[in-house]
PDB file of C-alpha atoms in Angstrom:
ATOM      1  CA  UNK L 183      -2.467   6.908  15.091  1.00 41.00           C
ATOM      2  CA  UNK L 184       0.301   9.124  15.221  1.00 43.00           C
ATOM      3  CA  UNK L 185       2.982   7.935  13.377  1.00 39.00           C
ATOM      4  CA  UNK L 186       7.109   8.555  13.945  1.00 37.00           C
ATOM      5  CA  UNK L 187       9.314  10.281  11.752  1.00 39.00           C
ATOM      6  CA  UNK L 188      10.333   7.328   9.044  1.00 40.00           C
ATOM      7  CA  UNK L 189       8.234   5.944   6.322  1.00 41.00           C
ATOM      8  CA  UNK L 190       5.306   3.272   7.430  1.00 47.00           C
ATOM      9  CA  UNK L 191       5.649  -0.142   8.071  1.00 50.00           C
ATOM     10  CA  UNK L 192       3.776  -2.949   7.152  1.00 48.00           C
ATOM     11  CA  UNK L 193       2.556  -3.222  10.185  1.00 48.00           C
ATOM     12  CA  UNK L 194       1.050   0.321   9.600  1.00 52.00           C
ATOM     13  CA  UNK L 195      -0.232  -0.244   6.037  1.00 52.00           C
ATOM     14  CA  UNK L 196      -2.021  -3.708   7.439  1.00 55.00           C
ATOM     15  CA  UNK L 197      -3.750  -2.069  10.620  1.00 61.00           C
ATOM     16  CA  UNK L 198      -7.072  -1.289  10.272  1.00 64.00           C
ATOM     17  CA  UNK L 199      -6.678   2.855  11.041  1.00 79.00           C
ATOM     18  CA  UNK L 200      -5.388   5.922   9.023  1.00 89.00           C
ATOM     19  CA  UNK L 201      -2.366   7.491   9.899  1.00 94.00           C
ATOM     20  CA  UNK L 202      -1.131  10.622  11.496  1.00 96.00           C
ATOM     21  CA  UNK L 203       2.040  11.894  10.504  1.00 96.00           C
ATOM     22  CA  UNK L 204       3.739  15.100  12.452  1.00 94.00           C
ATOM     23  CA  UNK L 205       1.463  14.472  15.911  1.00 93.00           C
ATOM     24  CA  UNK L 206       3.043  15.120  19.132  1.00 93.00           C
ATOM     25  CA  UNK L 207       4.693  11.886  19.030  1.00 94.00           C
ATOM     26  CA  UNK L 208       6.152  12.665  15.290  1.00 92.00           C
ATOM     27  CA  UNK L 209       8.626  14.778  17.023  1.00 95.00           C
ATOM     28  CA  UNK L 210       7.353  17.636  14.049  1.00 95.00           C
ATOM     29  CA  UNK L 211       8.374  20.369  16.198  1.00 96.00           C
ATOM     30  CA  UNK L 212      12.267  19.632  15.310  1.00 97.00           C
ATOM     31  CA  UNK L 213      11.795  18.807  11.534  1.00 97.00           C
ATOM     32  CA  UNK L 214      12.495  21.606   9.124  1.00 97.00           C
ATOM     33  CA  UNK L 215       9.496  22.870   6.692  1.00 97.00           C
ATOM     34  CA  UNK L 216      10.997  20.645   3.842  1.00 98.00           C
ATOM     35  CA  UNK L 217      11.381  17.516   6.373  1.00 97.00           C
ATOM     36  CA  UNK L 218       7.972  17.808   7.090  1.00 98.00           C
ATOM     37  CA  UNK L 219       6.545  17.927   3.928  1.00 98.00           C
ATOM     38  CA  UNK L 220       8.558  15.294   2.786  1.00 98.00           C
ATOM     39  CA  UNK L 221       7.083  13.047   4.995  1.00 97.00           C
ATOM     40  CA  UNK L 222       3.522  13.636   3.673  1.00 97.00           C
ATOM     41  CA  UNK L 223       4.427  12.770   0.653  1.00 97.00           C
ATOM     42  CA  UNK L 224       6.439   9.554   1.448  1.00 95.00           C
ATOM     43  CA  UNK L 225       3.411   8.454   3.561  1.00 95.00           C
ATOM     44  CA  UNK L 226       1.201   9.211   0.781  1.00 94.00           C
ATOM     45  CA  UNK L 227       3.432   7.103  -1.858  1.00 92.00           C
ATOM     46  CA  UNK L 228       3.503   4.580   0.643  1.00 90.00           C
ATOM     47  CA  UNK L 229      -0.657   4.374   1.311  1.00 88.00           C
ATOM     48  CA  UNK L 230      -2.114   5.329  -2.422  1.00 78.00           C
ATOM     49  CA  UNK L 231      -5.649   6.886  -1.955  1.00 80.00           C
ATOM     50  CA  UNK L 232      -7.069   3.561  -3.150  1.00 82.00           C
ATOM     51  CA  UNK L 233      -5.809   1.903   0.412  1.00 80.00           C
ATOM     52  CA  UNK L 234      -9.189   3.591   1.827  1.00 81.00           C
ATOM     53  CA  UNK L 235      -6.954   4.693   4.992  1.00 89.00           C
ATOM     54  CA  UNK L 236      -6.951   8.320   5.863  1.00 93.00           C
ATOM     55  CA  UNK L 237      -3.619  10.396   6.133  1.00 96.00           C
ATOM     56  CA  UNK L 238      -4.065  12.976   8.690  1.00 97.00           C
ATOM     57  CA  UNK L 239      -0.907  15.459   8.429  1.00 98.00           C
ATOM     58  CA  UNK L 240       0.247  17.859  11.278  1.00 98.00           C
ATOM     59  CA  UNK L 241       0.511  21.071   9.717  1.00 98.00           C
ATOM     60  CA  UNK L 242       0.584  23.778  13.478  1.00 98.00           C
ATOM     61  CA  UNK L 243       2.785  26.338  13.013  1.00 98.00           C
ATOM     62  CA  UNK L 244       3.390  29.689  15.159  1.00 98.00           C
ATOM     63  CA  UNK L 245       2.048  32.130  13.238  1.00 98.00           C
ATOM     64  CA  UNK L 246      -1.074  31.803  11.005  1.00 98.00           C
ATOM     65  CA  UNK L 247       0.843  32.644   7.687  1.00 98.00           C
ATOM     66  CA  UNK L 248       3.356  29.822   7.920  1.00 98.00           C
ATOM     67  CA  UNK L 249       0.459  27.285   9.413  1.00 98.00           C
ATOM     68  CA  UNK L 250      -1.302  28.339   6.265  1.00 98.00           C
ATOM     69  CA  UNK L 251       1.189  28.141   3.928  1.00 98.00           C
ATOM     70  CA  UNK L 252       1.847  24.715   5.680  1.00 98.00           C
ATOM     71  CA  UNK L 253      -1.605  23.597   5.406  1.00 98.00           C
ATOM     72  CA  UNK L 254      -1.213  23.652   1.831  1.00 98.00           C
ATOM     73  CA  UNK L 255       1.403  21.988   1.108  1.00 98.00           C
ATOM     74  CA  UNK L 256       0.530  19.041   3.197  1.00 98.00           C
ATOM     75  CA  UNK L 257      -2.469  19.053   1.015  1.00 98.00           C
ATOM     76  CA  UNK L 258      -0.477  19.483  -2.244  1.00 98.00           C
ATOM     77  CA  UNK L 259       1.889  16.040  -0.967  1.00 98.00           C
ATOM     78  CA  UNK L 260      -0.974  14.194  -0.144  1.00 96.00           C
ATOM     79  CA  UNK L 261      -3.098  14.615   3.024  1.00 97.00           C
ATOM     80  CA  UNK L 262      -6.454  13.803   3.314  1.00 97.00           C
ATOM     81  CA  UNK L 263      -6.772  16.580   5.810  1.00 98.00           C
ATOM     82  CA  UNK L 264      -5.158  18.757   8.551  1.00 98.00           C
ATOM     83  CA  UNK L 265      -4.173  18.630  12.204  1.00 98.00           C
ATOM     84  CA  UNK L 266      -3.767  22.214  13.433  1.00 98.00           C
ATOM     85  CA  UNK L 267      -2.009  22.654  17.273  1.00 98.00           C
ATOM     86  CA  UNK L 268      -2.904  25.691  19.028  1.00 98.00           C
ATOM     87  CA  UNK L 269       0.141  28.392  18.283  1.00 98.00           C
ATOM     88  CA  UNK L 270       2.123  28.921  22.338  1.00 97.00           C
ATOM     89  CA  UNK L 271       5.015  30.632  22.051  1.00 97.00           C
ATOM     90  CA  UNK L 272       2.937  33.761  23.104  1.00 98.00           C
ATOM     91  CA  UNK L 273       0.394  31.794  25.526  1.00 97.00           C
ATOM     92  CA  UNK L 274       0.116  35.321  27.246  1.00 97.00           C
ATOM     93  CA  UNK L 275      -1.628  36.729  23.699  1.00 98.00           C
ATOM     94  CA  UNK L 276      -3.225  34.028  22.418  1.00 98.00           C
ATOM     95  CA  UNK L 277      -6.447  34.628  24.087  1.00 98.00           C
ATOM     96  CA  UNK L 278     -10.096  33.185  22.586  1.00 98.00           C
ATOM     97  CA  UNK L 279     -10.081  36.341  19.788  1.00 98.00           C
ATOM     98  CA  UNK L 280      -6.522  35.235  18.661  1.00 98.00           C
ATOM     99  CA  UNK L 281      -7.167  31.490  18.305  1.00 98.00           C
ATOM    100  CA  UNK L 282     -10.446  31.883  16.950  1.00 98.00           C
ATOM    101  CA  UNK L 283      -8.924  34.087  14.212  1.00 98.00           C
ATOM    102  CA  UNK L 284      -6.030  32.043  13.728  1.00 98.00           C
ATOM    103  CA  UNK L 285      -8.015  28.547  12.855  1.00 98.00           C
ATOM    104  CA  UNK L 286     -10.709  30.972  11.002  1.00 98.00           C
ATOM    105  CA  UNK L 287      -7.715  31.846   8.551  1.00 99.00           C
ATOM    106  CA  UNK L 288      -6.841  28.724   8.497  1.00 99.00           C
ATOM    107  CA  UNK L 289      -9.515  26.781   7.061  1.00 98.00           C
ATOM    108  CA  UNK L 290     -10.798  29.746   4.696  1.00 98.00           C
ATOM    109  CA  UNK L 291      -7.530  28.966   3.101  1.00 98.00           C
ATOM    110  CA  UNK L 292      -6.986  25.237   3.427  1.00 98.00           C
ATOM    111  CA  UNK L 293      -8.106  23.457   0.527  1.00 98.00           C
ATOM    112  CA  UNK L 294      -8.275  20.090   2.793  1.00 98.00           C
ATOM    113  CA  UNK L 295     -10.903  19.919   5.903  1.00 98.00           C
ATOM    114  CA  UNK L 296      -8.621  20.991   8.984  1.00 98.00           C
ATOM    115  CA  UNK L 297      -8.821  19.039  12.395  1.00 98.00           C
ATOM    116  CA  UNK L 298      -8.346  21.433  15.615  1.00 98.00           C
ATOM    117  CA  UNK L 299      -6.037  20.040  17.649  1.00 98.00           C
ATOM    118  CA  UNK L 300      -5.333  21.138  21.597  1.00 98.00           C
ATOM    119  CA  UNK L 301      -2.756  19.395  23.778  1.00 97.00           C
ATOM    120  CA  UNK L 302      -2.358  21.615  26.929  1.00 97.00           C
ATOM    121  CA  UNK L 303      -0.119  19.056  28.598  1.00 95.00           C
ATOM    122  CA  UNK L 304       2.456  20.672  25.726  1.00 96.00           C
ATOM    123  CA  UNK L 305       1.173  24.085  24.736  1.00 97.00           C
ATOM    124  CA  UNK L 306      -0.161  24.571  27.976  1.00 97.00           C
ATOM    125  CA  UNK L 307      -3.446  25.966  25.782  1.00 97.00           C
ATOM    126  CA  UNK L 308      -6.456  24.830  26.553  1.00 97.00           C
ATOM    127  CA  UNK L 309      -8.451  25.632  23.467  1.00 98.00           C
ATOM    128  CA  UNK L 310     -11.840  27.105  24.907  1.00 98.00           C
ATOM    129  CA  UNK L 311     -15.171  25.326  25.115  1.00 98.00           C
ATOM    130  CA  UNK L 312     -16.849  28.841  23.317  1.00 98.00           C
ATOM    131  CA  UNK L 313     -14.244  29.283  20.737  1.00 98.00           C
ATOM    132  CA  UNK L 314     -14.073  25.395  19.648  1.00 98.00           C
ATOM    133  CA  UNK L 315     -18.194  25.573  19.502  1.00 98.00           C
ATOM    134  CA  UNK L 316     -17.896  28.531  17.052  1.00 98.00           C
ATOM    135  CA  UNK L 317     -15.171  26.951  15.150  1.00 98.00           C
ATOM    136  CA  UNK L 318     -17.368  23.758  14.728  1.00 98.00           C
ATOM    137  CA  UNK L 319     -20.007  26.213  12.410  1.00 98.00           C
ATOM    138  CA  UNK L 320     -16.934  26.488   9.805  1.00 98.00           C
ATOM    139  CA  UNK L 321     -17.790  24.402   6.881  1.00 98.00           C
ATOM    140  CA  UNK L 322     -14.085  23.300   6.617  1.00 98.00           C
ATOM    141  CA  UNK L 323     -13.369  22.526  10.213  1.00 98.00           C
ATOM    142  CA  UNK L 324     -14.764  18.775  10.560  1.00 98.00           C
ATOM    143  CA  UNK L 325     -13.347  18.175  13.978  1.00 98.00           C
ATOM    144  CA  UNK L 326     -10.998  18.602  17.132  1.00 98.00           C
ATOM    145  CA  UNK L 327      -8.272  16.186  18.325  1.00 98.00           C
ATOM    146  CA  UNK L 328      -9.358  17.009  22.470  1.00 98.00           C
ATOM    147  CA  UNK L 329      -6.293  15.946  24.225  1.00 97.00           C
ATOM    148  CA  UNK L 330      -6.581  17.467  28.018  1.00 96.00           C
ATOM    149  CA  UNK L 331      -8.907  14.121  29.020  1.00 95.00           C
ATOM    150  CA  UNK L 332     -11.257  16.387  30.854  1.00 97.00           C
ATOM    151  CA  UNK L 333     -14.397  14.762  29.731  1.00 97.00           C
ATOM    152  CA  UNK L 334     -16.878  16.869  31.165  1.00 97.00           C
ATOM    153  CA  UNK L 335     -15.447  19.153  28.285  1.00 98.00           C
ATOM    154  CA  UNK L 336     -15.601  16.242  25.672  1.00 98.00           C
ATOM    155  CA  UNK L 337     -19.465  15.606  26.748  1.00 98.00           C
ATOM    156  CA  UNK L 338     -20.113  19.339  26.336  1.00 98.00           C
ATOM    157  CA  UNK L 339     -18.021  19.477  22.900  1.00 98.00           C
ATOM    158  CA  UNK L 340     -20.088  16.254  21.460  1.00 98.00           C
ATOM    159  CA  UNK L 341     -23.300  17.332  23.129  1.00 98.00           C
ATOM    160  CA  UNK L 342     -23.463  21.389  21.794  1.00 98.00           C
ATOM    161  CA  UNK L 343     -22.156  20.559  18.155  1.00 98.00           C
ATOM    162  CA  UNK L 344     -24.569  17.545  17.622  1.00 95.00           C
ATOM    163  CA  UNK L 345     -26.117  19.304  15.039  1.00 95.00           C
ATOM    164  CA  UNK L 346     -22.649  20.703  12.986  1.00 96.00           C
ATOM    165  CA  UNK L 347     -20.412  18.441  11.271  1.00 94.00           C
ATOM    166  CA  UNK L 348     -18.137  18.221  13.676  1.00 98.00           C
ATOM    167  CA  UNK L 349     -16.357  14.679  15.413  1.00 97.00           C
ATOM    168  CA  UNK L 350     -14.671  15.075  18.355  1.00 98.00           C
ATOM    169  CA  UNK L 351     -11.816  12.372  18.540  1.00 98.00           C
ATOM    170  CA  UNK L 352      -9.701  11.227  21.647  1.00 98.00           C
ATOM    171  CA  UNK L 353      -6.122  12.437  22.264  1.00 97.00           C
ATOM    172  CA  UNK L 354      -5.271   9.652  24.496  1.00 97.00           C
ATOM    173  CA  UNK L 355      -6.258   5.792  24.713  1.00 97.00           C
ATOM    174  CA  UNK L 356      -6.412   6.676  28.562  1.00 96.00           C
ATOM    175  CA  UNK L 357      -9.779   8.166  28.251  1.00 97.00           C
ATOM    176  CA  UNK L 358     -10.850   6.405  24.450  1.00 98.00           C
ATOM    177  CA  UNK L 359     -13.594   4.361  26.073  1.00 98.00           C
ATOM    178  CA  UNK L 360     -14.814   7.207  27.937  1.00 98.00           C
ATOM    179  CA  UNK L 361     -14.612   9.533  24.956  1.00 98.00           C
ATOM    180  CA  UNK L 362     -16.819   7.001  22.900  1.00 98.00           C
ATOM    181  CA  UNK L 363     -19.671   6.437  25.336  1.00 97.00           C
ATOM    182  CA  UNK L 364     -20.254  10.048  25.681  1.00 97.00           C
ATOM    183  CA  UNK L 365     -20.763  10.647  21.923  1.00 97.00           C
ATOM    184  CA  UNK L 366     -16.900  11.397  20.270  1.00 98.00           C
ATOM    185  CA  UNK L 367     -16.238   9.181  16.809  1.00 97.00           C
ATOM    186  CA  UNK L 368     -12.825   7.445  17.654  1.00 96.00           C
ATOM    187  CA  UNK L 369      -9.185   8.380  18.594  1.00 97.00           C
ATOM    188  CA  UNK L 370      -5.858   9.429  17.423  1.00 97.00           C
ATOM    189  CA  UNK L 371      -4.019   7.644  20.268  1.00 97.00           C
ATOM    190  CA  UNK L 372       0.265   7.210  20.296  1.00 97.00           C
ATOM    191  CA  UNK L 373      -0.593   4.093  21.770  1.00 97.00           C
ATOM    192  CA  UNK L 374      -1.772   2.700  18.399  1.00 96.00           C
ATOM    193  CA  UNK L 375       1.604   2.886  17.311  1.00 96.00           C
ATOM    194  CA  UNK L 376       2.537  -0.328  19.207  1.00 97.00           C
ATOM    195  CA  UNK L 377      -1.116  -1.718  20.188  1.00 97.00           C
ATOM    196  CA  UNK L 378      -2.972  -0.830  17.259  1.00 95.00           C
ATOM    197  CA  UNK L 379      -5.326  -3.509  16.668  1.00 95.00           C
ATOM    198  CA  UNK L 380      -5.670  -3.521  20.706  1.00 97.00           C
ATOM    199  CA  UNK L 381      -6.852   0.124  20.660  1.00 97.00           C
ATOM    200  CA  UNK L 382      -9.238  -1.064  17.537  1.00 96.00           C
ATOM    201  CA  UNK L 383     -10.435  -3.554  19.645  1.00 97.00           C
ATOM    202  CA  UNK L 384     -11.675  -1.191  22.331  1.00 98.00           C
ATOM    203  CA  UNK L 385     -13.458   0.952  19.663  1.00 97.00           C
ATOM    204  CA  UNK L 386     -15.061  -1.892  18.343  1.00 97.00           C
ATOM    205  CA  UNK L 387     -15.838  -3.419  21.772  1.00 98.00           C
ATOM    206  CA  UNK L 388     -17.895   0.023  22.759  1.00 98.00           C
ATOM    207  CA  UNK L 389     -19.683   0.284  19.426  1.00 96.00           C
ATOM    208  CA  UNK L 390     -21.226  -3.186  19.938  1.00 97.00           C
ATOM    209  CA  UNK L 391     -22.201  -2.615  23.440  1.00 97.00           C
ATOM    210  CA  UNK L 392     -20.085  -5.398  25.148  1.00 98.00           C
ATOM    211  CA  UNK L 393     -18.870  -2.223  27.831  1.00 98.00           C
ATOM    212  CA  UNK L 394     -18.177  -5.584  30.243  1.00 98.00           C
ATOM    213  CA  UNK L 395     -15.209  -6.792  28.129  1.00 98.00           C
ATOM    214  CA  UNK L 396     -14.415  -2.911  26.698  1.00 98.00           C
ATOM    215  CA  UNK L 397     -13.558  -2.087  30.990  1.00 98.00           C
ATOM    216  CA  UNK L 398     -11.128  -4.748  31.076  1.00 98.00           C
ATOM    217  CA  UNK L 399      -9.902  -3.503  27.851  1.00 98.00           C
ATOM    218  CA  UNK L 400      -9.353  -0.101  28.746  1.00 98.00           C
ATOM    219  CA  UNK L 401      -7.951  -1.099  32.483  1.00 98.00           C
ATOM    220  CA  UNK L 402      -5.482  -3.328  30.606  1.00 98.00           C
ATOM    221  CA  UNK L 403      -4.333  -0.657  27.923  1.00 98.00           C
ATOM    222  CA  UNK L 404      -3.805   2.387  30.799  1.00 97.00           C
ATOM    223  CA  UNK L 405      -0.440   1.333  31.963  1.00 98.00           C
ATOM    224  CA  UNK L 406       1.029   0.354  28.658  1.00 98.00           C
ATOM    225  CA  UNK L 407      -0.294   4.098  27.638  1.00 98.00           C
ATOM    226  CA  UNK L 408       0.704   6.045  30.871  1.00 98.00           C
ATOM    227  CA  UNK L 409       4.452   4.278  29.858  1.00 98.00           C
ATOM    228  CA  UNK L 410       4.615   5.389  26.108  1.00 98.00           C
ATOM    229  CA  UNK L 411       3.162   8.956  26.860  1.00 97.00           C
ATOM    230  CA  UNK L 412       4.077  10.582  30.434  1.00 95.00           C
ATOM    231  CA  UNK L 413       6.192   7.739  31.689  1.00 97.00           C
ATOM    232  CA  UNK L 414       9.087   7.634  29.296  1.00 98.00           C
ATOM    233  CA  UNK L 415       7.803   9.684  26.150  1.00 97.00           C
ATOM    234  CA  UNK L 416       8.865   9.184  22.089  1.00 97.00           C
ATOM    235  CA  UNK L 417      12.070   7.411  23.302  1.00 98.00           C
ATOM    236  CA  UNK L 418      10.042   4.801  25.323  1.00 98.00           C
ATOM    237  CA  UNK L 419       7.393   4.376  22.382  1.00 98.00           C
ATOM    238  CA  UNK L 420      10.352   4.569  19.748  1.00 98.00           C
ATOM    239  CA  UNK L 421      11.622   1.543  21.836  1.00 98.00           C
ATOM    240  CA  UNK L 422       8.528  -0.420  21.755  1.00 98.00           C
ATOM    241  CA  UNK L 423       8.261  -0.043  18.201  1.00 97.00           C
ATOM    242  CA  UNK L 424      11.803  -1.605  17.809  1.00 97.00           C
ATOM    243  CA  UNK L 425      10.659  -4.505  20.547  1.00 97.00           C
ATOM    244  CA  UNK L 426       7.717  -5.173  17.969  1.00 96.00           C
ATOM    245  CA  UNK L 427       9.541  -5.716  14.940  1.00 95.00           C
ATOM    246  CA  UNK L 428       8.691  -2.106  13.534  1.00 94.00           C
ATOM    247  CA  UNK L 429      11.209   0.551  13.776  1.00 93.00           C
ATOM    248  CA  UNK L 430      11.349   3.154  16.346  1.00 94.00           C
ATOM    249  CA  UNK L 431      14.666   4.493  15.653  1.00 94.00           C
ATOM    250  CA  UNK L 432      16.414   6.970  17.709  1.00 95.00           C
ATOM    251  CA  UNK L 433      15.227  10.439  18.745  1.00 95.00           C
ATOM    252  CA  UNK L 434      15.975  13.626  17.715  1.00 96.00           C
ATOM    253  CA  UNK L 435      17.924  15.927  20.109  1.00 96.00           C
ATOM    254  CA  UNK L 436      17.860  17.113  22.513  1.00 97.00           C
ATOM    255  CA  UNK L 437      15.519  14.596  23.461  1.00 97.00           C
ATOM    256  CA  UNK L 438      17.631  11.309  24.540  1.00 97.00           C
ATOM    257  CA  UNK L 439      17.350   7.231  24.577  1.00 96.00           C
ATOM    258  CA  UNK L 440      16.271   5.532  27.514  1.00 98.00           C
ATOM    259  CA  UNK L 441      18.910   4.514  30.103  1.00 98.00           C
ATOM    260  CA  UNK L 442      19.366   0.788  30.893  1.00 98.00           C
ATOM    261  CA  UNK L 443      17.077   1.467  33.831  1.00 98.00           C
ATOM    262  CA  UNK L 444      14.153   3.079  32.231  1.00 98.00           C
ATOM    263  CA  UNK L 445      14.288   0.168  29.101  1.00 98.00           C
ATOM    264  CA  UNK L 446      13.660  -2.434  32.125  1.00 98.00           C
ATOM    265  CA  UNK L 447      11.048  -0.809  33.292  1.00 98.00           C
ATOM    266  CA  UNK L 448       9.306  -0.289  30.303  1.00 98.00           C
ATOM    267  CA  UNK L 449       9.716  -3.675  28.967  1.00 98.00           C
ATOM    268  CA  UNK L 450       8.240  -4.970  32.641  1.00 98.00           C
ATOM    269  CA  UNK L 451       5.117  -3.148  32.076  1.00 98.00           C
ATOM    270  CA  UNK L 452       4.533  -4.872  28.857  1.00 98.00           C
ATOM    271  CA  UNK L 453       5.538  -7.784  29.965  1.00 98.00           C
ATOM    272  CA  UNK L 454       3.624  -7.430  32.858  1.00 98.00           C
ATOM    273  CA  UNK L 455       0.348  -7.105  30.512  1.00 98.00           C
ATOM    274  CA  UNK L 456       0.633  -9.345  28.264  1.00 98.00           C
ATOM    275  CA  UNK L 457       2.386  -7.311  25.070  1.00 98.00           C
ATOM    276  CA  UNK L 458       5.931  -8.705  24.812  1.00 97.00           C
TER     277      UNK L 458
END
């Protein structure tokens, strides 16, 4: 789950998943170094180690010093591990030699396992299928967060590192079911912010075999997800959080609330299925 920027809710510390702090949906990219480490170690006050619940922390930076120097101290407040984006200021230079070098650095000097993490839809890097195999032999990379939802690229992922130690988790509950027949371990999903024990559901649904009541799952959860992710963004899942007795809060700008208009719509569609 990928959680917003403000300390956990009960409804967080209750649900039966880890957390995520600084994803794509904890709006990390405008909080300053100290924000950010802050939060890992409010989170980590919040869910003691004895909770059983793993705290995933997003520590991508540009360059590889500051993602490395970031890497450890989210590990020094309190993650259980790291979630490192692909670097895209420079897409032009950050071919497969750069990015393999770049993670390589940054689990030889991570003292926590580190989690690959590529989101094209915002770096517009699609971390390759050679350099995430090669990555997958480093004894301190344990996974990738796959968020482009090309599954013929998750299959290949889950099918050519079967024999590393390496899970391959969902970036989306759009393709979670999907994901977990062809092999991957789970999901960090934005969703699971306001339908946690829904997405749970779906995991557990798959795992036991019952794929006839996991379709209708997944069919039901797509338009509540296309609405908190491309459809209106952090404001519209910041406002669904507030609608569920959490709190969203407002954004950070430059990004704005939802008009009048666009908080209609996004209530209908949760209306519409069942989640208001």
């Amino acid at each position: 789950m990928e959680g917003p920027t403000l300390t956990p809710s009960k409804y967080q510390s209750t649900s039966p998943f880890g957390l995520v702090v600084e994803g794509s949906n904890g709006e990390y990219v405008y909080l300053s170094p100290e924000e950010r480490v802050e939060l890992v170690h409010r989170v980590r006050e919040f869910l003691p180690r004895k909770s059983d619940k793993l705290l995933l922390a997003g520590s991508g930076c540009e360059s590889t010093r500051d993602t490395i120097a970031m890497s450890q101290r989210m590990a020094a407040a309190g993650a259980d591990a790291v979630m490192v984006v692909t670097p895209s200021y420079y897409k032009g230079g950050m071919k497969d030699k750069a990015l393999h070098a770049h993670f390589t650095a940054v689990a030889d000097n991570c003292p926590v396992p580190v989690i690959l993490y590529s989101v094209p839809a915002f770096t517009v890097i699609d971390l390759s299928l050679d350099v995430i195999l090669d990555l997958a032999q480093h004894p301190n990379i344990i996974g990738i967060k796959e968020s482009g939802g090309d599954i013929s690229k998750i299959g290949s992922i889950v099918h050519k590192t079967r024999d590393a130690d390496f899970q391959v988790l969902a970036g989306s509950a759009s393709f979670l079911m999907a994901t977990l027949q062809i092999g991957g371990v789970g999901g960090v999903c934005a969703l699971a912010n306001v339908l946690g024990e829904a997405v749970c559901d779906l995991q557990t649904l798959v795992q036991q075999g019952n794929m006839a009541d996991a379709v209708q799952l997944q069919r039901k959860l797509i338009a509540p997800n296309a609405a908190v992710t491309k459809g209106f963004g952090i404001p519209g899942l910041k406002q669904v959080m507030d609608w569920k007795g959490m709190y969203g809060g407002p954004t950070r700008a430059p990004l704005q609330p939802l008009t009048q208009q666009e908080t209609d719509k996004l209530r209908k569609v949760f209306t519409d299925t069942g989640y208001l």
